[in-house]
């Protein structure tokens, strides 16, 4: 598994992108009281824009990332529950760092829902620092960044 490719998603991957995101985020609906934003995204548009990268055959994990002038925004990271504990998330986070560096970007930014406390334990272990907690519309979010030196 450690040598599985992480590749740009193609149009044929859109259904499995939706499936992995749904499986990864569905457990949070009851906890946060609404459908998590990644489940409502236009997956076909994100794939067409080159923002989605997948891994596994069949696909077990993915990231949605968008480059800005001064950072790479990690919009979504999702690992299918059947692949939890297999290092997929760790490999995807390393890929995000490498992708940002390849684009010449000095940092990665992300946010997570404040009620997704599992993520708040994970991101600091991978070098992310807490920036702020902010309410954006109906979402209570914890913002992080990772400076790439």
CSV table of N, CA and C in Angstrom, one decimal:
chain,number,residue,atom,x,y,z
A,1,UNK,N,0.8,-1.2,0.0
A,1,UNK,CA,0.0,0.0,0.0
A,1,UNK,C,0.9,1.3,0.0
A,2,UNK,N,2.0,1.2,0.6
A,2,UNK,CA,2.8,2.4,0.8
A,2,UNK,C,3.3,3.0,-0.6
A,3,UNK,N,3.3,2.1,-1.6
A,3,UNK,CA,3.8,2.6,-2.9
A,3,UNK,C,2.6,2.9,-3.9
A,4,UNK,N,1.4,2.9,-3.4
A,4,UNK,CA,0.3,3.2,-4.3
A,4,UNK,C,0.4,4.6,-4.8
A,5,UNK,N,0.1,4.8,-6.0
A,5,UNK,CA,0.2,6.1,-6.7
A,5,UNK,C,-0.9,7.0,-6.2
A,6,UNK,N,-0.6,8.3,-6.1
A,6,UNK,CA,-1.6,9.3,-5.9
A,6,UNK,C,-1.6,10.1,-7.2
A,7,UNK,N,-2.8,10.1,-7.9
A,7,UNK,CA,-2.9,10.7,-9.2
A,7,UNK,C,-4.0,11.6,-9.3
A,8,UNK,N,-4.0,12.5,-10.3
A,8,UNK,CA,-5.2,13.4,-10.5
A,8,UNK,C,-6.4,12.5,-10.9
A,9,UNK,N,-7.5,12.9,-10.3
A,9,UNK,CA,-8.8,12.2,-10.6
A,9,UNK,C,-9.2,12.6,-12.0
A,10,UNK,N,-9.8,11.6,-12.7
A,10,UNK,CA,-10.4,11.9,-14.0
A,10,UNK,C,-11.9,11.8,-13.9
A,11,UNK,N,-12.6,12.1,-15.0
A,11,UNK,CA,-14.0,12.1,-15.1
A,11,UNK,C,-14.6,10.8,-14.6
A,12,UNK,N,-14.0,9.7,-15.0
A,12,UNK,CA,-14.5,8.4,-14.6
A,12,UNK,C,-14.4,8.1,-13.1
A,13,UNK,N,-13.6,8.9,-12.4
A,13,UNK,CA,-13.5,8.8,-10.9
A,13,UNK,C,-14.6,9.5,-10.2
A,14,UNK,N,-15.4,10.4,-10.8
A,14,UNK,CA,-16.3,11.2,-10.1
A,14,UNK,C,-17.3,10.4,-9.2
A,15,UNK,N,-17.9,9.3,-9.6
A,15,UNK,CA,-18.7,8.6,-8.7
A,15,UNK,C,-18.0,8.0,-7.5
A,16,UNK,N,-16.8,7.6,-7.7
A,16,UNK,CA,-16.1,7.0,-6.5
A,16,UNK,C,-15.6,8.1,-5.6
A,17,UNK,N,-15.3,9.3,-6.1
A,17,UNK,CA,-14.9,10.5,-5.3
A,17,UNK,C,-16.1,10.8,-4.4
A,18,UNK,N,-17.3,10.8,-5.0
A,18,UNK,CA,-18.5,11.1,-4.2
A,18,UNK,C,-18.7,10.0,-3.2
A,19,UNK,N,-18.5,8.8,-3.5
A,19,UNK,CA,-18.7,7.6,-2.6
A,19,UNK,C,-17.7,7.7,-1.4
A,20,UNK,N,-16.5,8.0,-1.7
A,20,UNK,CA,-15.5,8.0,-0.6
A,20,UNK,C,-15.8,9.2,0.3
A,21,UNK,N,-16.1,10.4,-0.3
A,21,UNK,CA,-16.4,11.5,0.6
A,21,UNK,C,-17.7,11.3,1.4
A,22,UNK,N,-18.7,10.7,0.8
A,22,UNK,CA,-19.9,10.3,1.5
A,22,UNK,C,-19.6,9.4,2.7
A,23,UNK,N,-18.8,8.3,2.4
A,23,UNK,CA,-18.5,7.4,3.5
A,23,UNK,C,-17.7,8.0,4.6
A,24,UNK,N,-16.8,8.9,4.2
A,24,UNK,CA,-15.9,9.5,5.2
A,24,UNK,C,-16.6,10.5,6.1
A,25,UNK,N,-17.6,11.2,5.5
A,25,UNK,CA,-18.2,12.4,6.3
A,25,UNK,C,-19.6,12.1,6.8
A,26,UNK,N,-20.3,11.0,6.3
A,26,UNK,CA,-21.6,10.7,6.8
A,26,UNK,C,-21.7,10.5,8.3
A,27,UNK,N,-20.7,9.9,8.9
A,27,UNK,CA,-20.8,9.8,10.4
A,27,UNK,C,-20.9,11.1,11.2
A,28,UNK,N,-20.5,12.2,10.5
A,28,UNK,CA,-20.4,13.5,11.2
A,28,UNK,C,-21.8,14.2,11.2
A,29,UNK,N,-22.7,13.8,10.3
A,29,UNK,CA,-23.9,14.5,10.2
A,29,UNK,C,-24.7,14.7,11.5
A,30,UNK,N,-24.9,13.6,12.2
A,30,UNK,CA,-25.6,13.7,13.5
A,30,UNK,C,-24.8,14.6,14.5
A,31,UNK,N,-23.5,14.4,14.5
A,31,UNK,CA,-22.7,15.2,15.5
A,31,UNK,C,-22.8,16.7,15.3
A,32,UNK,N,-22.6,17.1,14.0
A,32,UNK,CA,-22.6,18.5,13.7
A,32,UNK,C,-24.0,19.1,13.4
A,33,UNK,N,-24.9,18.3,13.2
A,33,UNK,CA,-26.3,18.7,13.0
A,33,UNK,C,-26.6,19.2,11.6
A,34,UNK,N,-25.7,18.8,10.7
A,34,UNK,CA,-26.0,19.2,9.3
A,34,UNK,C,-25.0,18.4,8.4
A,35,UNK,N,-25.3,18.4,7.1
A,35,UNK,CA,-24.4,17.7,6.1
A,35,UNK,C,-23.1,18.5,6.1
A,36,UNK,N,-22.0,17.8,6.3
A,36,UNK,CA,-20.7,18.5,6.1
A,36,UNK,C,-20.5,19.0,4.7
A,37,UNK,N,-19.9,20.2,4.6
A,37,UNK,CA,-19.7,20.8,3.3
A,37,UNK,C,-19.1,20.0,2.2
A,38,UNK,N,-18.1,19.1,2.5
A,38,UNK,CA,-17.5,18.3,1.4
A,38,UNK,C,-18.5,17.4,0.7
A,39,UNK,N,-19.6,17.0,1.4
A,39,UNK,CA,-20.6,16.2,0.8
A,39,UNK,C,-21.5,17.0,-0.1
A,40,UNK,N,-21.5,18.3,0.0
A,40,UNK,CA,-22.3,19.1,-0.9
A,40,UNK,C,-21.6,19.7,-2.1
A,41,UNK,N,-20.3,19.5,-2.2
A,41,UNK,CA,-19.5,20.0,-3.2
A,41,UNK,C,-19.9,19.5,-4.6
A,42,UNK,N,-19.5,20.2,-5.6
A,42,UNK,CA,-19.7,19.7,-7.0
A,42,UNK,C,-18.5,18.9,-7.4
A,43,UNK,N,-18.5,17.6,-7.2
A,43,UNK,CA,-17.4,16.8,-7.4
A,43,UNK,C,-16.9,16.8,-8.8
A,44,UNK,N,-17.8,16.8,-9.7
A,44,UNK,CA,-17.5,16.8,-11.2
A,44,UNK,C,-16.7,18.0,-11.5
A,45,UNK,N,-17.2,19.2,-11.0
A,45,UNK,CA,-16.5,20.4,-11.3
A,45,UNK,C,-15.1,20.5,-10.6
A,46,UNK,N,-15.0,19.9,-9.4
A,46,UNK,CA,-13.6,19.9,-8.8
A,46,UNK,C,-12.7,19.0,-9.5
A,47,UNK,N,-13.2,17.9,-10.0
A,47,UNK,CA,-12.3,17.0,-10.8
A,47,UNK,C,-11.9,17.7,-12.1
A,48,UNK,N,-12.9,18.3,-12.8
A,48,UNK,CA,-12.6,18.9,-14.1
A,48,UNK,C,-11.6,20.1,-13.9
A,49,UNK,N,-11.6,20.7,-12.7
A,49,UNK,CA,-10.7,21.8,-12.4
A,49,UNK,C,-9.3,21.4,-12.0
A,50,UNK,N,-9.1,20.1,-11.9
A,50,UNK,CA,-7.8,19.5,-11.5
A,50,UNK,C,-7.5,19.6,-10.0
A,51,UNK,N,-8.5,19.8,-9.2
A,51,UNK,CA,-8.3,19.9,-7.8
A,51,UNK,C,-8.3,18.6,-7.0
A,52,UNK,N,-8.7,17.5,-7.6
A,52,UNK,CA,-8.9,16.3,-6.9
A,52,UNK,C,-7.8,15.3,-7.3
A,53,UNK,N,-7.2,14.7,-6.2
A,53,UNK,CA,-6.2,13.6,-6.4
A,53,UNK,C,-6.6,12.4,-5.6
A,54,UNK,N,-6.5,11.2,-6.2
A,54,UNK,CA,-7.0,10.0,-5.6
A,54,UNK,C,-5.9,9.0,-5.5
A,55,UNK,N,-6.1,8.0,-4.6
A,55,UNK,CA,-5.2,6.9,-4.4
A,55,UNK,C,-6.0,5.6,-4.2
A,56,UNK,N,-5.4,4.5,-4.6
A,56,UNK,CA,-5.9,3.2,-4.4
A,56,UNK,C,-6.6,2.7,-5.6
A,57,UNK,N,-6.7,1.4,-5.7
A,57,UNK,CA,-7.4,0.7,-6.8
A,57,UNK,C,-8.1,-0.5,-6.2
A,58,UNK,N,-9.3,-0.4,-5.8
A,58,UNK,CA,-10.2,0.8,-6.0
A,58,UNK,C,-9.8,2.0,-5.1
A,59,UNK,N,-10.3,3.2,-5.5
A,59,UNK,CA,-9.9,4.4,-4.7
A,59,UNK,C,-10.4,4.3,-3.3
A,60,UNK,N,-9.4,4.5,-2.4
A,60,UNK,CA,-9.7,4.5,-0.9
A,60,UNK,C,-9.5,5.8,-0.3
A,61,UNK,N,-8.9,6.8,-1.0
A,61,UNK,CA,-8.6,8.1,-0.4
A,61,UNK,C,-8.4,9.1,-1.4
A,62,UNK,N,-8.6,10.4,-1.0
A,62,UNK,CA,-8.5,11.5,-1.9
A,62,UNK,C,-8.2,12.8,-1.2
A,63,UNK,N,-7.7,13.8,-1.9
A,63,UNK,CA,-7.6,15.1,-1.4
A,63,UNK,C,-8.2,16.0,-2.5
A,64,UNK,N,-8.8,17.1,-2.0
A,64,UNK,CA,-9.2,18.2,-2.9
A,64,UNK,C,-8.4,19.4,-2.4
A,65,UNK,N,-7.6,19.9,-3.4
A,65,UNK,CA,-6.7,21.0,-3.0
A,65,UNK,C,-6.7,22.1,-4.1
A,66,UNK,N,-6.6,23.3,-3.7
A,66,UNK,CA,-6.6,24.4,-4.6
A,66,UNK,C,-5.4,25.4,-4.4
A,67,UNK,N,-4.7,25.7,-5.4
A,67,UNK,CA,-3.6,26.6,-5.3
A,67,UNK,C,-4.0,28.1,-5.3
A,68,UNK,N,-3.5,28.8,-4.4
A,68,UNK,CA,-3.6,30.3,-4.4
A,68,UNK,C,-2.3,30.9,-4.5
A,69,UNK,N,-2.2,32.2,-4.6
A,69,UNK,CA,-0.9,32.9,-4.8
A,69,UNK,C,0.1,32.6,-3.7
A,70,UNK,N,-0.4,32.5,-2.5
A,70,UNK,CA,0.5,32.4,-1.3
A,70,UNK,C,0.4,31.1,-0.5
A,71,UNK,N,-0.5,30.2,-0.9
A,71,UNK,CA,-0.7,28.9,-0.2
A,71,UNK,C,-1.4,27.9,-1.0
A,72,UNK,N,-1.4,26.7,-0.6
A,72,UNK,CA,-2.2,25.6,-1.1
A,72,UNK,C,-3.3,25.4,-0.1
A,73,UNK,N,-4.5,25.4,-0.5
A,73,UNK,CA,-5.7,25.2,0.4
A,73,UNK,C,-6.1,23.8,0.3
A,74,UNK,N,-6.0,23.0,1.4
A,74,UNK,CA,-6.4,21.6,1.5
A,74,UNK,C,-7.9,21.7,1.8
A,75,UNK,N,-8.7,21.6,0.8
A,75,UNK,CA,-10.2,21.7,1.0
A,75,UNK,C,-10.8,20.5,1.7
A,76,UNK,N,-10.4,19.3,1.2
A,76,UNK,CA,-10.9,18.1,1.7
A,76,UNK,C,-9.8,17.0,1.7
A,77,UNK,N,-9.8,16.2,2.8
A,77,UNK,CA,-9.1,15.0,2.8
A,77,UNK,C,-10.1,13.9,3.2
A,78,UNK,N,-10.2,12.8,2.5
A,78,UNK,CA,-11.2,11.8,2.8
A,78,UNK,C,-10.5,10.4,2.6
A,79,UNK,N,-10.7,9.6,3.6
A,79,UNK,CA,-10.3,8.2,3.5
A,79,UNK,C,-11.5,7.3,3.8
A,80,UNK,N,-11.7,6.4,2.9
A,80,UNK,CA,-12.9,5.5,3.1
A,80,UNK,C,-12.7,4.7,4.4
A,81,UNK,N,-13.7,4.6,5.2
A,81,UNK,CA,-13.6,3.9,6.6
A,81,UNK,C,-13.0,2.5,6.5
A,82,UNK,N,-13.2,1.8,5.4
A,82,UNK,CA,-12.6,0.5,5.3
A,82,UNK,C,-11.1,0.5,5.2
A,83,UNK,N,-10.5,1.7,4.9
A,83,UNK,CA,-9.1,1.9,4.8
A,83,UNK,C,-8.4,2.6,5.9
A,84,UNK,N,-9.2,2.9,7.0
A,84,UNK,CA,-8.7,3.6,8.1
A,84,UNK,C,-7.6,2.7,8.8
A,85,UNK,N,-6.5,3.4,9.2
A,85,UNK,CA,-5.4,2.7,9.9
A,85,UNK,C,-4.4,2.1,9.0
A,86,UNK,N,-4.6,2.3,7.7
A,86,UNK,CA,-3.6,1.7,6.7
A,86,UNK,C,-2.6,2.7,6.2
A,87,UNK,N,-2.6,3.9,6.7
A,87,UNK,CA,-1.6,4.9,6.3
A,87,UNK,C,-2.0,5.7,5.1
A,88,UNK,N,-3.2,5.6,4.6
A,88,UNK,CA,-3.7,6.3,3.4
A,88,UNK,C,-3.7,7.8,3.7
A,89,UNK,N,-4.2,8.2,4.9
A,89,UNK,CA,-4.3,9.6,5.2
A,89,UNK,C,-2.9,10.3,5.4
A,90,UNK,N,-2.0,9.5,6.0
A,90,UNK,CA,-0.6,10.0,6.1
A,90,UNK,C,0.0,10.2,4.8
A,91,UNK,N,-0.1,9.3,3.8
A,91,UNK,CA,0.4,9.4,2.5
A,91,UNK,C,-0.2,10.6,1.8
A,92,UNK,N,-1.5,10.8,1.9
A,92,UNK,CA,-2.2,12.0,1.3
A,92,UNK,C,-1.7,13.3,1.9
A,93,UNK,N,-1.4,13.4,3.2
A,93,UNK,CA,-0.9,14.6,3.8
A,93,UNK,C,0.5,14.9,3.3
A,94,UNK,N,1.3,13.8,3.1
A,94,UNK,CA,2.7,14.0,2.6
A,94,UNK,C,2.6,14.5,1.1
A,95,UNK,N,1.6,13.9,0.4
A,95,UNK,CA,1.5,14.4,-1.0
A,95,UNK,C,1.1,15.8,-1.1
A,96,UNK,N,0.2,16.3,-0.2
A,96,UNK,CA,-0.2,17.7,-0.2
A,96,UNK,C,1.0,18.6,0.0
A,97,UNK,N,1.9,18.2,1.0
A,97,UNK,CA,3.1,19.0,1.2
A,97,UNK,C,4.0,19.1,-0.1
A,98,UNK,N,4.2,17.9,-0.7
A,98,UNK,CA,5.0,17.8,-1.9
A,98,UNK,C,4.4,18.6,-3.0
A,99,UNK,N,3.1,18.5,-3.1
A,99,UNK,CA,2.4,19.3,-4.2
A,99,UNK,C,2.6,20.8,-4.0
A,100,UNK,N,2.4,21.2,-2.8
A,100,UNK,CA,2.6,22.7,-2.5
A,100,UNK,C,4.0,23.1,-2.8
A,101,UNK,N,5.0,22.3,-2.4
A,101,UNK,CA,6.4,22.6,-2.7
A,101,UNK,C,6.6,22.7,-4.2
A,102,UNK,N,6.1,21.7,-4.9
A,102,UNK,CA,6.3,21.7,-6.4
A,102,UNK,C,5.7,22.9,-7.1
A,103,UNK,N,4.6,23.5,-6.5
A,103,UNK,CA,4.0,24.7,-7.0
A,103,UNK,C,4.7,25.9,-6.5
A,104,UNK,N,5.8,25.8,-5.6
A,104,UNK,CA,6.5,26.9,-5.1
A,104,UNK,C,5.7,27.7,-4.0
A,105,UNK,N,4.8,27.0,-3.4
A,105,UNK,CA,4.0,27.6,-2.3
A,105,UNK,C,4.6,27.4,-1.0
A,106,UNK,N,4.6,28.5,-0.1
A,106,UNK,CA,5.3,28.4,1.2
A,106,UNK,C,4.5,27.7,2.3
A,107,UNK,N,3.2,27.5,2.1
A,107,UNK,CA,2.4,26.9,3.2
A,107,UNK,C,1.1,26.2,2.7
A,108,UNK,N,0.6,25.4,3.5
A,108,UNK,CA,-0.7,24.7,3.3
A,108,UNK,C,-1.6,25.2,4.4
A,109,UNK,N,-2.9,25.5,4.0
A,109,UNK,CA,-3.9,25.9,4.9
A,109,UNK,C,-5.1,24.9,4.8
A,110,UNK,N,-5.8,24.8,5.9
A,110,UNK,CA,-7.0,24.0,5.9
A,110,UNK,C,-7.8,24.4,7.1
A,111,UNK,N,-9.1,23.9,7.1
A,111,UNK,CA,-9.9,24.1,8.3
A,111,UNK,C,-10.7,22.8,8.4
A,112,UNK,N,-11.2,22.6,9.7
A,112,UNK,CA,-12.0,21.5,10.0
A,112,UNK,C,-13.2,22.0,10.9
A,113,UNK,N,-14.3,21.3,10.9
A,113,UNK,CA,-15.4,21.6,11.8
A,113,UNK,C,-14.9,21.4,13.2
A,114,UNK,N,-15.3,22.4,14.1
A,114,UNK,CA,-14.9,22.3,15.5
A,114,UNK,C,-15.4,21.1,16.2
A,115,UNK,N,-16.4,20.5,15.7
A,115,UNK,CA,-17.0,19.2,16.3
A,115,UNK,C,-16.3,18.0,15.7
A,116,UNK,N,-15.4,18.1,14.8
A,116,UNK,CA,-14.7,17.0,14.3
A,116,UNK,C,-13.4,16.9,15.0
A,117,UNK,N,-13.5,16.6,16.3
A,117,UNK,CA,-12.3,16.7,17.2
A,117,UNK,C,-11.2,15.7,16.8
A,118,UNK,N,-11.5,14.6,16.2
A,118,UNK,CA,-10.5,13.7,15.8
A,118,UNK,C,-9.5,14.4,14.9
A,119,UNK,N,-9.9,15.2,14.0
A,119,UNK,CA,-9.0,16.0,13.1
A,119,UNK,C,-8.1,16.9,13.9
A,120,UNK,N,-8.6,17.5,14.9
A,120,UNK,CA,-7.9,18.4,15.7
A,120,UNK,C,-6.7,17.7,16.5
A,121,UNK,N,-6.8,16.4,16.6
A,121,UNK,CA,-5.7,15.7,17.2
A,121,UNK,C,-4.7,15.3,16.1
A,122,UNK,N,-5.2,15.1,14.9
A,122,UNK,CA,-4.3,14.6,13.8
A,122,UNK,C,-3.5,15.7,13.2
A,123,UNK,N,-4.0,16.8,12.9
A,123,UNK,CA,-3.3,17.8,12.1
A,123,UNK,C,-2.0,18.3,12.8
A,124,UNK,N,-2.1,18.6,14.1
A,124,UNK,CA,-0.8,19.0,14.8
A,124,UNK,C,0.3,18.0,14.7
A,125,UNK,N,-0.1,16.7,14.7
A,125,UNK,CA,1.0,15.7,14.6
A,125,UNK,C,1.7,15.7,13.2
A,126,UNK,N,1.1,16.4,12.3
A,126,UNK,CA,1.7,16.5,10.9
A,126,UNK,C,2.2,17.9,10.7
A,127,UNK,N,2.5,18.6,11.7
A,127,UNK,CA,3.1,19.9,11.6
A,127,UNK,C,2.2,21.1,11.4
A,128,UNK,N,0.9,20.9,11.5
A,128,UNK,CA,-0.1,22.0,11.3
A,128,UNK,C,-0.2,22.8,12.7
A,129,UNK,N,-0.3,24.1,12.6
A,129,UNK,CA,-0.5,24.9,13.8
A,129,UNK,C,-1.8,25.6,13.7
A,130,UNK,N,-2.5,25.7,14.9
A,130,UNK,CA,-3.8,26.3,15.0
A,130,UNK,C,-3.6,27.8,14.7
A,131,UNK,N,-4.5,28.3,13.8
A,131,UNK,CA,-4.4,29.7,13.5
A,131,UNK,C,-5.6,30.5,14.2
A,132,UNK,N,-6.8,29.9,14.1
A,132,UNK,CA,-7.9,30.6,14.7
A,132,UNK,C,-9.2,29.6,14.6
A,133,UNK,N,-10.1,30.0,15.5
A,133,UNK,CA,-11.5,29.3,15.4
A,133,UNK,C,-12.4,30.4,14.9
A,134,UNK,N,-13.2,30.1,13.9
A,134,UNK,CA,-14.1,31.2,13.3
A,134,UNK,C,-15.4,30.5,12.8
A,135,UNK,N,-16.5,31.2,13.0
A,135,UNK,CA,-17.7,30.8,12.5
A,135,UNK,C,-17.9,31.4,11.1
A,136,UNK,N,-18.1,30.5,10.1
A,136,UNK,CA,-18.3,30.9,8.8
A,136,UNK,C,-19.7,30.4,8.4
A,137,UNK,N,-20.7,31.4,8.4
A,137,UNK,CA,-22.1,31.0,8.2
A,137,UNK,C,-22.5,29.9,9.2
A,138,UNK,N,-23.0,28.8,8.7
A,138,UNK,CA,-23.5,27.8,9.7
A,138,UNK,C,-22.4,26.9,10.2
A,139,UNK,N,-21.1,27.1,9.8
A,139,UNK,CA,-20.0,26.2,10.2
A,139,UNK,C,-19.1,26.9,11.2
A,140,UNK,N,-18.8,26.1,12.3
A,140,UNK,CA,-17.9,26.5,13.3
A,140,UNK,C,-16.6,25.8,13.0
A,141,UNK,N,-15.6,26.6,12.5
A,141,UNK,CA,-14.4,26.0,11.9
A,141,UNK,C,-13.1,26.3,12.7
A,142,UNK,N,-12.2,25.4,12.7
A,142,UNK,CA,-10.9,25.5,13.3
A,142,UNK,C,-9.9,25.6,12.1
A,143,UNK,N,-9.2,26.7,12.0
A,143,UNK,CA,-8.3,26.9,10.9
A,143,UNK,C,-6.8,26.6,11.3
A,144,UNK,N,-6.1,25.9,10.4
A,144,UNK,CA,-4.8,25.5,10.6
A,144,UNK,C,-3.9,25.9,9.4
A,145,UNK,N,-2.6,26.0,9.6
A,145,UNK,CA,-1.7,26.2,8.5
A,145,UNK,C,-0.4,25.4,8.9
A,146,UNK,N,0.3,25.1,7.8
A,146,UNK,CA,1.6,24.4,7.9
A,146,UNK,C,2.6,25.1,7.0
A,147,UNK,N,3.6,25.7,7.6
A,147,UNK,CA,4.6,26.4,6.8
A,147,UNK,C,5.6,25.4,6.3
A,148,UNK,N,5.9,25.5,5.0
A,148,UNK,CA,6.8,24.6,4.4
A,148,UNK,C,8.1,25.4,4.2
A,149,UNK,N,9.2,25.0,4.9
A,149,UNK,CA,10.4,25.8,4.9
A,149,UNK,C,11.4,25.1,3.9
